[in-house]
C-alpha angles and dihedrals in degrees: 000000000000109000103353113100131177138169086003106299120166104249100251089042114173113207103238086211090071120219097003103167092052090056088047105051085040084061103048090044095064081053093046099242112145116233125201116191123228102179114076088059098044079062098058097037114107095197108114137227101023088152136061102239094225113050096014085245115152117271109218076258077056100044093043092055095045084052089052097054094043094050083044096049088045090052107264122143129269095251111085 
């Protein structure tokens, strides 16, 4: 997505595999695993990096906002 690179990706990078969280979270649910996705909300964050450069790993940007999507989506406040 716009400004965010990593392992080399083009900066408006299309995943060849189409739609593939939907397929994912298609697939956990007929096993009955929850799925929570975070990235719709790593997109819109402005906080930068959130990401190492160099492998795409969480930086601890990236693992504070991850946590604050999964606490929200399990039903904890706003306030962290």
């Amino acid at each position: 997505w716009p400004n965010r690179t990593a392992l080399g990706l083009p900066m408006q990078f299309e995943d060849p595999r189409g739609d593939f969280q939907e397929g994912l979270k298609k697939r956990l649910n007929d096993k009955y695993i929850e799925f929570i996705d975070l990235l719709p909300a790593f997109r819109q964050s402005n906080n930068f990096p959130l990401y190492f450069a160099g492998d795409g790993h969480f930086r601890e940007s990236g693992h504070k906002l991850a946590t604050e999507i999964i606490l929200k989506g399990m039903g904890y406040p706003n306030e962290f």
